[in-house]
Short mmCIF file of C-alpha atoms in Angstrom, two decimals:
data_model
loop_
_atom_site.label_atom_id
_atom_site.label_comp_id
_atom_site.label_asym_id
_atom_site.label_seq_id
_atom_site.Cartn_x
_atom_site.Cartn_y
_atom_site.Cartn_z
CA UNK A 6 0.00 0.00 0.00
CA UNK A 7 1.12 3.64 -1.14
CA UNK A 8 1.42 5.86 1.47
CA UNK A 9 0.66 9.49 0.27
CA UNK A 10 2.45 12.57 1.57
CA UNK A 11 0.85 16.34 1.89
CA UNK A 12 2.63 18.43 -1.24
CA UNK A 13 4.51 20.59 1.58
CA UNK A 14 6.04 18.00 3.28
CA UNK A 15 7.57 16.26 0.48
CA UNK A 16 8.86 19.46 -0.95
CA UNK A 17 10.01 20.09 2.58
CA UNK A 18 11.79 16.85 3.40
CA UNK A 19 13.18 16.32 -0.41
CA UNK A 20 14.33 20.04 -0.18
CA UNK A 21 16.49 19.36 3.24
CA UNK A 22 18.14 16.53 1.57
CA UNK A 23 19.32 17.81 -1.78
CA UNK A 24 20.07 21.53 -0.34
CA UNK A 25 22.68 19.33 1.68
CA UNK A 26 24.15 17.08 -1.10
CA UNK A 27 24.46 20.24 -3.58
CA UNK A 28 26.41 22.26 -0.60
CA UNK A 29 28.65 19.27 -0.37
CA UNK A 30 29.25 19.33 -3.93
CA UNK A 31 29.19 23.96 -3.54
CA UNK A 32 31.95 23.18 -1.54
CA UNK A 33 33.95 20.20 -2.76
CA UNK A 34 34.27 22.01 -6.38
CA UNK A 35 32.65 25.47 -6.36
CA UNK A 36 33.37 27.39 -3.74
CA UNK A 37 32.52 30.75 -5.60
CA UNK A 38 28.72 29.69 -6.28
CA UNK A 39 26.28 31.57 -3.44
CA UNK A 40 24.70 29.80 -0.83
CA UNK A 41 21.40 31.29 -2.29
CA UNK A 42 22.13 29.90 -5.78
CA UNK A 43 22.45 26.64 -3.57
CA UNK A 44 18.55 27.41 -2.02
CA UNK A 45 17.06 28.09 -5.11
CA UNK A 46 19.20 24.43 -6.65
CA UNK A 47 17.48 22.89 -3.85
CA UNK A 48 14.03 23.71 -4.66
CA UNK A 49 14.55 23.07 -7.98
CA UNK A 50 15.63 19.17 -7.13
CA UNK A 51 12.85 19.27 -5.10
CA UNK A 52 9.85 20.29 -7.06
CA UNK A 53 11.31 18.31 -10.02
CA UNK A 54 11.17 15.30 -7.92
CA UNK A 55 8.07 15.77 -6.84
CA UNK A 56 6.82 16.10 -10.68
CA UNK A 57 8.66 13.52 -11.19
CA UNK A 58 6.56 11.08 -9.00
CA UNK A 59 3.66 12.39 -10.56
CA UNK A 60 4.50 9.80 -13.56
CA UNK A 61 4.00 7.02 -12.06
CA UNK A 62 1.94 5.01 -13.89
CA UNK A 63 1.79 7.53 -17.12
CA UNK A 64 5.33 6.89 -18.17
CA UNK A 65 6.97 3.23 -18.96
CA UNK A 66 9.92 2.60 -16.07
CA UNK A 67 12.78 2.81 -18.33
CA UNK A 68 11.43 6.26 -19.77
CA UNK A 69 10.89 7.16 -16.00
CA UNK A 70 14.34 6.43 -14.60
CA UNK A 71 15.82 8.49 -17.79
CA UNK A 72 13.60 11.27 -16.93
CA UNK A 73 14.37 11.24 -13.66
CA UNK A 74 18.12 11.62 -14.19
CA UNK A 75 18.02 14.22 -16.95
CA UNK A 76 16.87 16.41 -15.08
CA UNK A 77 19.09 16.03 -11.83
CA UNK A 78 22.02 16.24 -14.43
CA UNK A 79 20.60 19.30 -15.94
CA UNK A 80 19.86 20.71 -12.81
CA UNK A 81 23.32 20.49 -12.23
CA UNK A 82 24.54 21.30 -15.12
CA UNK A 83 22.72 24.99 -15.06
CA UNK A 84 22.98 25.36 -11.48
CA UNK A 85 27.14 25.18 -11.15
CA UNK A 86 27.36 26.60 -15.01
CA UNK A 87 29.44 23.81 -16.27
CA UNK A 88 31.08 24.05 -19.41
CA UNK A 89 33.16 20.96 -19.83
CA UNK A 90 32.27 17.37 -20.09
CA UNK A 91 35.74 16.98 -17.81
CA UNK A 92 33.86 18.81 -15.18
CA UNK A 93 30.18 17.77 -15.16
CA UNK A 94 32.07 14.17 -14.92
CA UNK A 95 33.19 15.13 -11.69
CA UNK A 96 30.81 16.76 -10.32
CA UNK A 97 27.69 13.92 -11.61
CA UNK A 98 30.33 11.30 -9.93
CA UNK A 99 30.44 13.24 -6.50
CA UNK A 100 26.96 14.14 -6.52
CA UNK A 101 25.78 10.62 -6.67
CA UNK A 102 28.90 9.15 -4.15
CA UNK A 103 26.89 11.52 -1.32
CA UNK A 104 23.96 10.92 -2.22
CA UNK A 105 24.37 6.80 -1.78
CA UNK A 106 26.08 7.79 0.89
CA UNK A 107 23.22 9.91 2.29
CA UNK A 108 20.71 7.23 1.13
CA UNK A 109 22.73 3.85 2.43
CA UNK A 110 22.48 5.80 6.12
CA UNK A 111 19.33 6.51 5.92
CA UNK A 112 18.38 3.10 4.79
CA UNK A 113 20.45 1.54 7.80
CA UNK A 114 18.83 3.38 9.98
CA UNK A 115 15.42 2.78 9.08
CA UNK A 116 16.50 -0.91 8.52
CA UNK A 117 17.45 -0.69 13.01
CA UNK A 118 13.59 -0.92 13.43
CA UNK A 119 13.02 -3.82 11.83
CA UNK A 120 16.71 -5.54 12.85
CA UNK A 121 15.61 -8.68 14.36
CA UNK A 122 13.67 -9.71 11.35
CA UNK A 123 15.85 -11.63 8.71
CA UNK A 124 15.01 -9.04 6.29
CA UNK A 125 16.03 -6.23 8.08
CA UNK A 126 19.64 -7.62 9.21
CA UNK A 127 19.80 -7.94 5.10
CA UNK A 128 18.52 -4.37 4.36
CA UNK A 129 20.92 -2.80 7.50
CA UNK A 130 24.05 -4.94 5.44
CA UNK A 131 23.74 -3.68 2.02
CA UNK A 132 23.02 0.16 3.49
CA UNK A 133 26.49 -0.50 5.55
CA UNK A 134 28.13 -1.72 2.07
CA UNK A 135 26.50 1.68 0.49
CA UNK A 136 27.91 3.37 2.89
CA UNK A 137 31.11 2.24 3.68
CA UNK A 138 32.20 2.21 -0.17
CA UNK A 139 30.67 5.81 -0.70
CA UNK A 140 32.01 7.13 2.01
CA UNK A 141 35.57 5.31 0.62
CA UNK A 142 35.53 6.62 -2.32
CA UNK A 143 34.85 10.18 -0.99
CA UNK A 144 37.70 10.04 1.26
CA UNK A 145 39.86 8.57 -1.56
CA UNK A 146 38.76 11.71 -3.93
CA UNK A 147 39.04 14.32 -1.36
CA UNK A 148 42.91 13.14 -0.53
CA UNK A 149 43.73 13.49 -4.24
CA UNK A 150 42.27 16.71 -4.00
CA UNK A 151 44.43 17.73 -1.14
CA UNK A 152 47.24 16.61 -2.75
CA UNK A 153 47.08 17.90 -5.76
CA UNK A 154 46.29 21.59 -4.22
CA UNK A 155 48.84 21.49 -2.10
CA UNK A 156 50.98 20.50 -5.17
CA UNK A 157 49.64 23.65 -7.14
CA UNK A 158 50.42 25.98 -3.97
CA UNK A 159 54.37 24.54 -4.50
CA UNK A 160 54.21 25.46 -7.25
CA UNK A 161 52.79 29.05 -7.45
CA UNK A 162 54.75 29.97 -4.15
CA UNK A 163 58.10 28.40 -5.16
CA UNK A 164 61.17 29.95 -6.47
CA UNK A 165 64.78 30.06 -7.81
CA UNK A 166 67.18 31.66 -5.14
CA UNK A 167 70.33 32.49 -5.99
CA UNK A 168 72.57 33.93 -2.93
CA UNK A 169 76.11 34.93 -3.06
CA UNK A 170 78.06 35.49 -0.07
CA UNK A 171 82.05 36.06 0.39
CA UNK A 172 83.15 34.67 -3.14
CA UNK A 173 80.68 31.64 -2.52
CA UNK A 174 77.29 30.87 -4.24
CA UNK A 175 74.43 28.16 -4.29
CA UNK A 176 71.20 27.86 -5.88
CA UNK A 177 68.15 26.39 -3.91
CA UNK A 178 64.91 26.16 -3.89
CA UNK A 179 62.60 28.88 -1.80
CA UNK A 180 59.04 28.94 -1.06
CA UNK A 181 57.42 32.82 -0.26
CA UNK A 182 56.23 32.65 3.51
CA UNK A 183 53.67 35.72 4.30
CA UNK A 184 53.90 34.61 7.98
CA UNK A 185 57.60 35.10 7.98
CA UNK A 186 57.87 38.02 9.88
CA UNK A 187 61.28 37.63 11.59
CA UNK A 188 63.28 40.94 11.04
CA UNK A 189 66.74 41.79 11.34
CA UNK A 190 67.57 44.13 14.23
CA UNK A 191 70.77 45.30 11.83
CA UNK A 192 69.54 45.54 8.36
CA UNK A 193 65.45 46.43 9.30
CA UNK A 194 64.71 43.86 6.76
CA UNK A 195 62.78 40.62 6.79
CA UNK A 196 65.31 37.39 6.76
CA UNK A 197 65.58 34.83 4.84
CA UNK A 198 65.30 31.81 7.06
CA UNK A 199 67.77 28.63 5.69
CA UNK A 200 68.82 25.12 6.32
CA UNK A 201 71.87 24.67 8.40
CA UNK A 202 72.97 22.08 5.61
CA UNK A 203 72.16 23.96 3.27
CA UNK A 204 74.37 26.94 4.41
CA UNK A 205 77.02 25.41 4.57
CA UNK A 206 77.75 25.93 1.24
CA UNK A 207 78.22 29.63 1.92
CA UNK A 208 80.24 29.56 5.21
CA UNK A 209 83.92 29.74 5.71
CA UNK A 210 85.26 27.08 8.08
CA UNK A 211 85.98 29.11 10.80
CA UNK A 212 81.93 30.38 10.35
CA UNK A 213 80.42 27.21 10.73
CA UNK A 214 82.77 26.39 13.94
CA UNK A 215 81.58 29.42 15.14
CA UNK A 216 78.00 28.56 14.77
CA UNK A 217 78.58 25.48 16.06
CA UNK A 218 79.49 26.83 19.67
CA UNK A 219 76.60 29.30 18.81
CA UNK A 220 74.10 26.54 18.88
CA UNK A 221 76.00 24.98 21.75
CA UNK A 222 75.27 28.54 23.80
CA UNK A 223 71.61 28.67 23.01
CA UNK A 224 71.26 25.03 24.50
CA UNK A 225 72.76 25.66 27.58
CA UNK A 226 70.70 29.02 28.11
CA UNK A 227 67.72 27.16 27.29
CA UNK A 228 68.82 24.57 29.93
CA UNK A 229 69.43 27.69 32.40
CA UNK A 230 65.80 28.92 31.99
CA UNK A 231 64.45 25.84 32.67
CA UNK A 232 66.64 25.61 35.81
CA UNK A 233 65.41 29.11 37.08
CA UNK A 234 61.72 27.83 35.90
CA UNK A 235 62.00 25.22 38.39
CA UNK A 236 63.50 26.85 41.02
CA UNK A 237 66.96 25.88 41.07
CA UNK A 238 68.51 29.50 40.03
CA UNK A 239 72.73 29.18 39.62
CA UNK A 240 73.52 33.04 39.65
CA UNK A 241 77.40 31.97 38.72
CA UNK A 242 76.43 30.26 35.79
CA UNK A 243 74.20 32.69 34.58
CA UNK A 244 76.94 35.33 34.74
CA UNK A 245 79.20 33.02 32.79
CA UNK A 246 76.73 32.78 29.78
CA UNK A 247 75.36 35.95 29.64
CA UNK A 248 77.54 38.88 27.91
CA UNK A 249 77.30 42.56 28.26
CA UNK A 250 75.44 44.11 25.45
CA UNK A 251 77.74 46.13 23.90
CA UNK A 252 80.26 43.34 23.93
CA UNK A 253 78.07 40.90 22.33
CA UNK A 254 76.93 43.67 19.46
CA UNK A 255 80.89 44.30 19.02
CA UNK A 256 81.85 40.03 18.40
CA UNK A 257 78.79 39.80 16.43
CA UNK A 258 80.36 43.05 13.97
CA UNK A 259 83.38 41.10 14.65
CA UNK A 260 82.87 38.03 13.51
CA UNK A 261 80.07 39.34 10.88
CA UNK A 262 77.63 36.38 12.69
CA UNK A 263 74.50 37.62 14.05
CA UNK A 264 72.42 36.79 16.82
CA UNK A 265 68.14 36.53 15.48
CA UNK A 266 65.44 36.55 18.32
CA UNK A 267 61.90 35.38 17.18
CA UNK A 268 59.45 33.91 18.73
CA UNK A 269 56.80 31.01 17.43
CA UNK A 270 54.31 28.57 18.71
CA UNK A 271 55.61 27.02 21.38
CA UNK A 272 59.10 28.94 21.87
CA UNK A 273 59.63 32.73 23.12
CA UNK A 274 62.59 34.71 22.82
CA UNK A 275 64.30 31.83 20.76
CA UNK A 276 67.26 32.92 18.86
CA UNK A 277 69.38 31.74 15.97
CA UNK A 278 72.64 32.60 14.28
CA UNK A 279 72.52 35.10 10.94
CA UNK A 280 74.74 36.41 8.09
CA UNK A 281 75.00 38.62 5.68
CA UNK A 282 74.51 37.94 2.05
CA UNK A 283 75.97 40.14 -0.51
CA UNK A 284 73.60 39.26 -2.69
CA UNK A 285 69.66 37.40 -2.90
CA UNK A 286 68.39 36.74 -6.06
CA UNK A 287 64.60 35.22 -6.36
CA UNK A 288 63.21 34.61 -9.68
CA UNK A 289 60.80 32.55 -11.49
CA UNK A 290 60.71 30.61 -14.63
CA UNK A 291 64.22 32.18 -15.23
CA UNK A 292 62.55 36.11 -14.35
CA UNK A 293 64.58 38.18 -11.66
CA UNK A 294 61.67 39.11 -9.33
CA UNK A 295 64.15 40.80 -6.75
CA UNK A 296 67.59 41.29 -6.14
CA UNK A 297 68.74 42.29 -2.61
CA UNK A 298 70.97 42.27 0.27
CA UNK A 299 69.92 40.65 3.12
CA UNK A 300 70.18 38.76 6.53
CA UNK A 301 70.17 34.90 6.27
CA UNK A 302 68.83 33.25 9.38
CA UNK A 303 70.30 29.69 9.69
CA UNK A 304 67.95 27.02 11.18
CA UNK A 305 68.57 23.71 12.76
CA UNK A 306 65.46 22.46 11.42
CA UNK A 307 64.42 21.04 8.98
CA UNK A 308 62.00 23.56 6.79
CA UNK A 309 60.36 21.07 4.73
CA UNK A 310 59.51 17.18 5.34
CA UNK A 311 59.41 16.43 1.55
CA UNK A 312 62.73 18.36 0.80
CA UNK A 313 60.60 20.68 -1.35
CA UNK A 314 62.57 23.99 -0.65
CA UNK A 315 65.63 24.71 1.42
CA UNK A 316 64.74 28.34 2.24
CA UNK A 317 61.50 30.63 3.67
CA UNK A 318 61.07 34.18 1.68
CA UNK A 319 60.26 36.70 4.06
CA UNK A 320 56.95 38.69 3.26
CA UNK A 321 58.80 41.50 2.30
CA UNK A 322 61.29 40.35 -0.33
CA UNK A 323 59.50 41.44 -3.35
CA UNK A 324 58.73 44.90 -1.74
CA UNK A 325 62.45 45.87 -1.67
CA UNK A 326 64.59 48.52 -3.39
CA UNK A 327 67.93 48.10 -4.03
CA UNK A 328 68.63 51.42 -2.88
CA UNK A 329 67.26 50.85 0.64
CA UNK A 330 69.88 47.98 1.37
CA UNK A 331 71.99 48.10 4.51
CA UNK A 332 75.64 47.14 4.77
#
């Protein structure tokens, strides 16, 4: 026996469910579309529907069923403007992976009620197989997605860095952070923040031994903080490690290595040894973008987990002029 629903409440109830599958969709591939182009979508899947059921028994089946999903494709197909069969591939295939997904949990639940009857253990299995392979292939689709943007960012963001320093130069590979906002106390400029391995290739010997006991120095006033955190203050060797100012600005003229404070998540007032570069040159697809002076901050960590890029632009690189450089 048919059961017959009041006009309102179908459009109501069909409504809910498509405005949700389409927003899905809004945001899976078209972010730019309005959420009220996405209301109006909805009530066009819904009254179509609805018209739709008003065939029964007018229409053959197989003339139904391709009724029925001409005009959720062309629904789509107006609604999101699609202009390439690429694209309304995609978007038909995701549309109908949430809506089985959608319609396997509804089934399963509905299928609970009746879940002692052999019938209804066999309806609650084949919603759980709906939904367990839509929801797969979903998750399989959206990590593509991921990767490939995050591919496309690389790509956009990346650059050719060419950096000269004291008769030495290397070429490496730089990605343009906006949240770099570490600035040099001596130049005024943002720094370019670098690989330890990676520089290297543009210290002297005596440099690197030097930022060796550097490193060594920052450890042990970490270790001293923690100390004084806990309690257990040693005033001697607190005088050892700390330097008068102006003595510590002279060695680091001295010895042309800096001393960079910055602070991140999860570490204040950390600091790491800098030099000068003669010369910074970004481009792009063989383009000079910039060329600069400029501080290079030399990091114990590693910068990127894929090897991607050895250095971090500072968010003021491209807004340089030559003729502001320092030193």
């Amino acid at each position: 026996m048919k059961t017959e629903y009041p006009f309102l409440f179908s459009f109501l109830y069909n409504w809910a469910a498509d405005y949700i599958l389409l927003l899905f969709v809004k945001k899976d591939l078209y972010p730019e579309i309005k959420n009220r182009t996405i209301l109006i979508g909805a009530s066009a899947c819904s009254l179509s529907y609805i018209l739709w059921e008003g065939t029964a028994g007018k229409l053959p089946p197989y003339c139904r069923i391709i009724l029925k999903w001409f005009l959720i494709f062309s629904i789509l197909y107006i609604l999101f403007k699609i202009r390439s069969v690429k694209k309304i591939g995609k978007t038909i295939s995701l549309f109908l992976c949430y809506l089985f997904l959608m319609g396997g949990a509804v089934s399963f639940f509905l299928s609970c009620i009746h879940i002692k009857t052999v019938g209804g253990r066999k309806t609650a299995w084949k919603a759980m197989a709906v939904i367990w392979f839509s929801a797969g292939v979903i998750f399989l689709w959206k990590m593509k997605k991921k990767k490939e943007n995050a591919t496309q960012i690389s790509k956009t963001y990346t650059y050719e860095v060419r950096i000269s320093r004291k008769g030495r130069k290397a070429v490496y590979k730089g990605i343009y952070d906006s949240g770099n906002l570490l600035v040099s106390q001596i130049t005024g400029q943002g720094v370019c923040i670098i690989q330890k391995e990676q520089a290297a290739k543009l210290l002297l010997p005596k440099e690197k031994s030097e930022i060796e006991q550097l490193y060594i120095q920052f450890s042990e006033e970490k270790e001293e903080k923690k100390r004084e955190k806990n309690g257990k203050k040693n005033g001697k060797k607190k005088q050892q490690i700390e330097q008068p100012l102006w003595r510590m600005w002279a060695k680091q003229f001295q010895t042309g290595i800096y001393v960079l404070q910055y602070s991140t998540v999860g570490k204040k007032n950390a600091k790491m040894p800098g030099v000068m570069a003669e010369e910074i040159v970004v481009l792009k697809d063989g383009e000079v973008l910039t060329r600069t002076k400029g501080m290079l901050g030399i990091s114990q960590e590693e910068l990127s987990e894929t090897k991607e890029f050895f250095i971090l632009l500072p968010n003021d690189i491209f807004d340089r002029e030559e003729s502001s450089n320092i030193l």
